[in-house]
mmCIF file of C-alpha atoms in Angstrom:
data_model
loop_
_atom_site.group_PDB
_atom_site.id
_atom_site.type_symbol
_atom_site.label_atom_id
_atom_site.label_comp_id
_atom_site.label_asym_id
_atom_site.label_seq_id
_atom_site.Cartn_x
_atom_site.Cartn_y
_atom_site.Cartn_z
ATOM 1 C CA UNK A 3 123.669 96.660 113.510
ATOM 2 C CA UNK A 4 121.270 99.325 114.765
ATOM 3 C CA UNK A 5 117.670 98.516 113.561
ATOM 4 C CA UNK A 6 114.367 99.953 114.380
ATOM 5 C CA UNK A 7 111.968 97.625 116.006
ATOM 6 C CA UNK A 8 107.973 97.834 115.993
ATOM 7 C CA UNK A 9 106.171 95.450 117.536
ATOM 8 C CA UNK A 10 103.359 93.558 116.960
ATOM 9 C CA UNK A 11 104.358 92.264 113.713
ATOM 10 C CA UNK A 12 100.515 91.460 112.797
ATOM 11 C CA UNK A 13 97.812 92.122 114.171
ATOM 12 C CA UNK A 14 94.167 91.015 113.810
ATOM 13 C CA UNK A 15 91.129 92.796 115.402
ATOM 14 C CA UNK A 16 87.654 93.327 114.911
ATOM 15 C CA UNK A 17 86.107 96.629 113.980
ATOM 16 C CA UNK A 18 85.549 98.220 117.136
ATOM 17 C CA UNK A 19 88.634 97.365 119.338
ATOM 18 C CA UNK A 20 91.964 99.561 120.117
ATOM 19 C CA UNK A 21 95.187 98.379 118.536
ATOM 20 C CA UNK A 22 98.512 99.848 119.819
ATOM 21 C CA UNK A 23 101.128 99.983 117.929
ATOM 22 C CA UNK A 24 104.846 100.020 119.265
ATOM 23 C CA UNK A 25 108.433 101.347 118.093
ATOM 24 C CA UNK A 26 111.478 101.648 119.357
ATOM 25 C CA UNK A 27 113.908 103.953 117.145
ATOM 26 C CA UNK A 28 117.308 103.614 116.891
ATOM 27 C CA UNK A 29 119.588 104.643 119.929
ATOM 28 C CA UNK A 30 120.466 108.038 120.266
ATOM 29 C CA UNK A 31 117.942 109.034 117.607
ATOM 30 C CA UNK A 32 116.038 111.986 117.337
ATOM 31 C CA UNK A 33 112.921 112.409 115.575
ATOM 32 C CA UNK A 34 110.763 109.402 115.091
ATOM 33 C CA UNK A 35 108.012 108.691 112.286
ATOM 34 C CA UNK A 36 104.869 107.018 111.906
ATOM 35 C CA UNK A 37 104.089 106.067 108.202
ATOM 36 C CA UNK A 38 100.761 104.357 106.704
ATOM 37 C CA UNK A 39 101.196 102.336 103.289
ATOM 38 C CA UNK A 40 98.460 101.024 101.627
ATOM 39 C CA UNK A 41 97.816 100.050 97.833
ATOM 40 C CA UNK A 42 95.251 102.765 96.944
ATOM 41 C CA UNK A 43 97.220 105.758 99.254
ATOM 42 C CA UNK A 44 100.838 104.684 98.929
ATOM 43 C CA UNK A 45 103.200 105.899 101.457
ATOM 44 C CA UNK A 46 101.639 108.369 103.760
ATOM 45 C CA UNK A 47 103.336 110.591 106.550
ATOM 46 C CA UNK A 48 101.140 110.464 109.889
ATOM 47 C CA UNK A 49 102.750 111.933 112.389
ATOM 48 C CA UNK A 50 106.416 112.505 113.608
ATOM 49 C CA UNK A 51 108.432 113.826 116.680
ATOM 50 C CA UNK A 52 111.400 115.501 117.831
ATOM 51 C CA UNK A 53 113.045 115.067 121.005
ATOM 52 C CA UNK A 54 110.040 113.097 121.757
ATOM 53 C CA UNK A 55 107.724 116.662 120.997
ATOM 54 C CA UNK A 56 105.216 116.047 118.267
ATOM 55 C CA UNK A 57 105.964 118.373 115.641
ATOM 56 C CA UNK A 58 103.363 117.460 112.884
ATOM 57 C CA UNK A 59 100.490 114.748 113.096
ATOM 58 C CA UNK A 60 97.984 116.488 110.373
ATOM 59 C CA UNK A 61 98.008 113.221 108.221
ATOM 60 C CA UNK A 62 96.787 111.625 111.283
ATOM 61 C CA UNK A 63 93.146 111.244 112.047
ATOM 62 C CA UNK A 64 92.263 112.978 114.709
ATOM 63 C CA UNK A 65 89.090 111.547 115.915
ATOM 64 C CA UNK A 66 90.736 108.077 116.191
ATOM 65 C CA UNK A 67 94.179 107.807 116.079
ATOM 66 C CA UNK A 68 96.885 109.212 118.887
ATOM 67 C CA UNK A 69 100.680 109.434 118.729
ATOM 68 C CA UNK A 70 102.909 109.339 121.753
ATOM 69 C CA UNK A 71 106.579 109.172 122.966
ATOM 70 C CA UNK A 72 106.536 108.278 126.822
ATOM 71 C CA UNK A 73 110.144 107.883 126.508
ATOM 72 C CA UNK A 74 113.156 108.534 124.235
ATOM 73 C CA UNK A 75 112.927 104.617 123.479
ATOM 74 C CA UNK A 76 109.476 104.035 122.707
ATOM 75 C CA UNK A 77 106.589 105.657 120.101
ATOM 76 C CA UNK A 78 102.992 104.475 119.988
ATOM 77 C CA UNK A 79 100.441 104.830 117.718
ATOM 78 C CA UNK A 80 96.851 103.892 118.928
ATOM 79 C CA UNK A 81 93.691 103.508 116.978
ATOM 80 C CA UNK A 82 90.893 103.268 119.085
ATOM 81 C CA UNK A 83 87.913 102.750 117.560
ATOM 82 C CA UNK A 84 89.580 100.730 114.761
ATOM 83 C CA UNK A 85 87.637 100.592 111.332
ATOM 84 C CA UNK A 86 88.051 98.326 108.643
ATOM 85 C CA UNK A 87 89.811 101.258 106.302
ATOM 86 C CA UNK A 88 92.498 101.172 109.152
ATOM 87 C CA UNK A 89 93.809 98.180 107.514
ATOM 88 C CA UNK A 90 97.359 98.573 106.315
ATOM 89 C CA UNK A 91 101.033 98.660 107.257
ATOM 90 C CA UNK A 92 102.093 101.005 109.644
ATOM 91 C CA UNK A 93 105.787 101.820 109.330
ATOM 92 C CA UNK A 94 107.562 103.948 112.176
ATOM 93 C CA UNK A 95 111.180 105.544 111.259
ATOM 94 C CA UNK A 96 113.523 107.318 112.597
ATOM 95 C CA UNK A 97 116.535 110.066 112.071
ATOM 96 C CA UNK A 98 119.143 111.831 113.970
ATOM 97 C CA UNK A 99 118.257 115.755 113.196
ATOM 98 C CA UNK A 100 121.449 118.063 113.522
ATOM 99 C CA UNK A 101 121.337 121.519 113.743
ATOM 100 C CA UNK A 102 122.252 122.434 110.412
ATOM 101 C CA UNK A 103 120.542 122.241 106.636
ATOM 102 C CA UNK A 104 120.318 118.679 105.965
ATOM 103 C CA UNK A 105 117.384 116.551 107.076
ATOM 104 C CA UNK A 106 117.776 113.419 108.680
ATOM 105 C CA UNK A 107 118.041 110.419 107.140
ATOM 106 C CA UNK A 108 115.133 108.013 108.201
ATOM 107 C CA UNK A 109 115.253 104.181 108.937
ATOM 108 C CA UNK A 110 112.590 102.221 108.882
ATOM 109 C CA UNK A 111 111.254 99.454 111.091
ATOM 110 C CA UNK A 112 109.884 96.306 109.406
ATOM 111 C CA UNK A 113 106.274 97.663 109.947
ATOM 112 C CA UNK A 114 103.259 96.418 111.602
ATOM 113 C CA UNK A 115 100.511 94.651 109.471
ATOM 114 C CA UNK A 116 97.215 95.698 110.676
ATOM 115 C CA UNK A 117 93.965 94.025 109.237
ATOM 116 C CA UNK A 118 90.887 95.091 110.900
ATOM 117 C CA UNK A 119 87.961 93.097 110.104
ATOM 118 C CA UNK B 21 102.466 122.126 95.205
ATOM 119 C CA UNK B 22 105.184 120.093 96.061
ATOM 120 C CA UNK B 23 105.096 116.905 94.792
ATOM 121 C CA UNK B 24 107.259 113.836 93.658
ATOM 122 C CA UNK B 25 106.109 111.639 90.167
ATOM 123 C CA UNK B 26 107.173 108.507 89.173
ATOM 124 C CA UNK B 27 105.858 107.589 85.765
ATOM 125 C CA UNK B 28 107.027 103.955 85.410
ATOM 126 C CA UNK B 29 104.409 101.640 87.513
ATOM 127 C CA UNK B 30 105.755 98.306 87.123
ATOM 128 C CA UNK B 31 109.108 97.756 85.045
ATOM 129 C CA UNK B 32 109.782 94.210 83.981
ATOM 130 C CA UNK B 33 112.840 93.591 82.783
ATOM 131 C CA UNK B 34 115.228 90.342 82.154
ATOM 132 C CA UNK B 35 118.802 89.765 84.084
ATOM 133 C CA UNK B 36 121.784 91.379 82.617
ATOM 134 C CA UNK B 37 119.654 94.291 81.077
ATOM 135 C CA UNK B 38 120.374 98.028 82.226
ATOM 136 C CA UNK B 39 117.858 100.223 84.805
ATOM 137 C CA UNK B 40 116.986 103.184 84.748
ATOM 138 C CA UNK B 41 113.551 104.289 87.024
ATOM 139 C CA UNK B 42 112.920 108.124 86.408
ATOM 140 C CA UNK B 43 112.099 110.247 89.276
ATOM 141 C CA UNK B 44 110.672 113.832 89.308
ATOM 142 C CA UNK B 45 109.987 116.353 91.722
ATOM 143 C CA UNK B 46 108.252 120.154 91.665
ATOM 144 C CA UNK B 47 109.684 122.518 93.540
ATOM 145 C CA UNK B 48 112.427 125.189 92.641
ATOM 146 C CA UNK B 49 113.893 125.437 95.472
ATOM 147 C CA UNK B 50 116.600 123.147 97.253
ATOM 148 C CA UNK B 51 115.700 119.618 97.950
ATOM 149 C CA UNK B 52 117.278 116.815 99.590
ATOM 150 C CA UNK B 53 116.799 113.430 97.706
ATOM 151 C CA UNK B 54 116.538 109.672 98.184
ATOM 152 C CA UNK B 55 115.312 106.477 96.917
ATOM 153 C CA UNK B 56 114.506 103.622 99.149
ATOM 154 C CA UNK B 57 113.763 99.993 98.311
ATOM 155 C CA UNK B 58 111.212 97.482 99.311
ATOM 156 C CA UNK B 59 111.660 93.600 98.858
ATOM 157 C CA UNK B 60 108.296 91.601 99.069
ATOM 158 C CA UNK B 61 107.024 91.458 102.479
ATOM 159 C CA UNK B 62 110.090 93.964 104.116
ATOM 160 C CA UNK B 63 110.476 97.354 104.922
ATOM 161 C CA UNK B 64 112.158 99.869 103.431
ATOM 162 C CA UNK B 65 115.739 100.298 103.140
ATOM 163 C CA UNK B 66 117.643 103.144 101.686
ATOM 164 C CA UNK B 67 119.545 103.000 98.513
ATOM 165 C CA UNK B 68 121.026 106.204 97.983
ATOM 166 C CA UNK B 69 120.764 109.763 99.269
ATOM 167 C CA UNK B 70 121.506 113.388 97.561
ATOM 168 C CA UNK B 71 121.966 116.456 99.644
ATOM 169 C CA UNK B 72 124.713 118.380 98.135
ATOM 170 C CA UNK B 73 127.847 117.876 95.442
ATOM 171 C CA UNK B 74 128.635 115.460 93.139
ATOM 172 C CA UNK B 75 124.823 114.980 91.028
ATOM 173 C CA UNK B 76 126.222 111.744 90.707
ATOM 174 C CA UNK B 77 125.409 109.399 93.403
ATOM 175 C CA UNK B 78 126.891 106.047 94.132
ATOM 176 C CA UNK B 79 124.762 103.740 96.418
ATOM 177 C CA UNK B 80 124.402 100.098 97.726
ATOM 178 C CA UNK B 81 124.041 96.977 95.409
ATOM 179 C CA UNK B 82 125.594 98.715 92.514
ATOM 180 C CA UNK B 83 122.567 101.234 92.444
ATOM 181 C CA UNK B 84 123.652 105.108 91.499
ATOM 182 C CA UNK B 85 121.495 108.162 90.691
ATOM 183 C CA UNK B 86 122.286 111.213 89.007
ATOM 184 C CA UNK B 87 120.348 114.968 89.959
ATOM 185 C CA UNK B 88 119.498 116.863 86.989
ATOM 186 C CA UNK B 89 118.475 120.305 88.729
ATOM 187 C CA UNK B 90 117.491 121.682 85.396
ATOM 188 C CA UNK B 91 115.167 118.746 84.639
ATOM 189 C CA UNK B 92 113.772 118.314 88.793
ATOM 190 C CA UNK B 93 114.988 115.119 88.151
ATOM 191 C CA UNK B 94 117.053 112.163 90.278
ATOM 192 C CA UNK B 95 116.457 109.022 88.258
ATOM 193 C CA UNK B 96 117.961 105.717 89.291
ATOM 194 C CA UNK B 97 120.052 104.050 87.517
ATOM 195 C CA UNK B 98 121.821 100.248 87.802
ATOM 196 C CA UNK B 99 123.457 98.666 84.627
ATOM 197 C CA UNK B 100 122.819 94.913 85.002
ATOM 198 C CA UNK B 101 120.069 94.053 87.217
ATOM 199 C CA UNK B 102 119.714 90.362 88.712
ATOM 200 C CA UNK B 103 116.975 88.445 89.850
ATOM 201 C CA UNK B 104 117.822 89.481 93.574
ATOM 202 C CA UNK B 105 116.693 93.283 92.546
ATOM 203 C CA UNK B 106 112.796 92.506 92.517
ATOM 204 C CA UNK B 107 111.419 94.697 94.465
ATOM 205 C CA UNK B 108 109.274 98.231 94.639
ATOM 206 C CA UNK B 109 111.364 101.089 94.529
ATOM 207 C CA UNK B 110 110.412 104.747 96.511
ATOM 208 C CA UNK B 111 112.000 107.939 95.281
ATOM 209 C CA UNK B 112 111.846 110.359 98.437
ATOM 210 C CA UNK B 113 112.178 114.184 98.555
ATOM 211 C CA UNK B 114 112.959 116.744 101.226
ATOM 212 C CA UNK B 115 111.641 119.903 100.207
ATOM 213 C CA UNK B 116 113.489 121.871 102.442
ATOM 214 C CA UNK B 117 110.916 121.413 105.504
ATOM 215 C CA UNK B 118 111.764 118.665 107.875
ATOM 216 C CA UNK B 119 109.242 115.633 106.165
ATOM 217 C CA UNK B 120 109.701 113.426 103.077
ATOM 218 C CA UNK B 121 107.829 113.207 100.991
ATOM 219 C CA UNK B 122 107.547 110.000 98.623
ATOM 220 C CA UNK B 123 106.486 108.930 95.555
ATOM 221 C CA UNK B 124 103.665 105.914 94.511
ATOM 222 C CA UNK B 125 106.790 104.067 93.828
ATOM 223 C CA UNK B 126 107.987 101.421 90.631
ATOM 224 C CA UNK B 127 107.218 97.751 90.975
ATOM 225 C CA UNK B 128 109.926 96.404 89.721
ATOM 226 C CA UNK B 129 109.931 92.957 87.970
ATOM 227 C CA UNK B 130 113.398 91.107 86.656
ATOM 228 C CA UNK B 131 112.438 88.209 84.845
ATOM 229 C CA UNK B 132 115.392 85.043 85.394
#
């Protein structure tokens, strides 16, 4: 059963410090997600890649946060400085994109809880 | 601007009785649909998707939903809920562009 994996589960930092967050999509997927859910903001879309290109990360912020794919099995997210309105689970998902109309269908990791204090 | 509503917050509801979690969308173009579902402390995990034919859409766990295109509207539906289906539910929409977008999402609440 093909799952998407993030790792850390939790994570606890102080204000100040860089957290890095991990994800490895499904094999032989695609295009890869990076979600934010919090109470007050819901579900929001960061940033997201195909064939490991970043297509869109303008719900990221850009002073703090970076998105990468060094590999075709691997996405990270990085916060560095982290800020105590950081705090909140960070999903990554991903899709298989084909070349025709229909979008991908996206899985989602089991997230990683990030409380920054 | 594109955007997806759902109106019911929290829905509490006993076993036995019938679902239905409304779901609308503004756009008039073609979308691509889905609702997702979160148990306490998990991820999400899709329930059902819509991207062309039958409106009516069988998914996992006895869950269907049905596209109104005249009303922008994919509501889900499930006739007897159990105790199991607590959870927060996500209706999703692809508005033709390659990213979802989702809506605050229904707590829902089923009361043994």
């Amino acid at each position: 059963d093909a799952r998407v994996t993030q790792t850390p589960r939790d994570k606890v930092t102080e204000m100040g410090q860089e957290v890095t967050m991990r994800c490895q999509p499904i094999l032989g997927h695609n295009t890869v997600f990076w979600y934010r859910q919090t109470m007050m903001q819901g579900l929001e879309l960061l940033a997201y890649f195909r064939n490991r290109a970043p297509l869109d990360d303008s719900g990221m912020p850009k002073d703090r946060f970076s998105a990468e794919m060094p590999d075709a099995t691997l996405a990270t997210l990085k916060i560095q400085p982290s800020e105590p309105r950081d705090s909140a689970v960070y999903f990554c998902a991903s899709g298989l994109a084909v070349w025709d109309d229909r979008p991908e269908t996206q899985y989602f990791g089991p997230g990683t809880r990030l409380l920054v204090l | 601007a594109q955007s997806v509503s759902q109106h019911n917050h929290h829905v509490i509801l006993s076993e036995a009785a019938s679902l239905e979690l409304g779901c609308n969308y503004s756009y008039g173009g073609t979308v691509n649909l889905f609702w997702y579902v979160q148990y306490p402390g998990q991820h999400l995990q899709l329930l059902l998707k819509y991207f062309s034919g039958d409106p009516l859409v069988k998914g996992i766990k006895g869950f269907e939903a049905e596209f109104i295109k005249s009303k922008f509207s994919f509501n889900l539906r499930k006739p007897s809920v159990q105790w199991s289906d607590t959870a927060e539910y996500f209706c999703a929409v692809n508005f033709g562009n390659e990213k979802l977008t989702f809506g605050t999402g229904t707590r829902l609440t089923i009361i043994p």
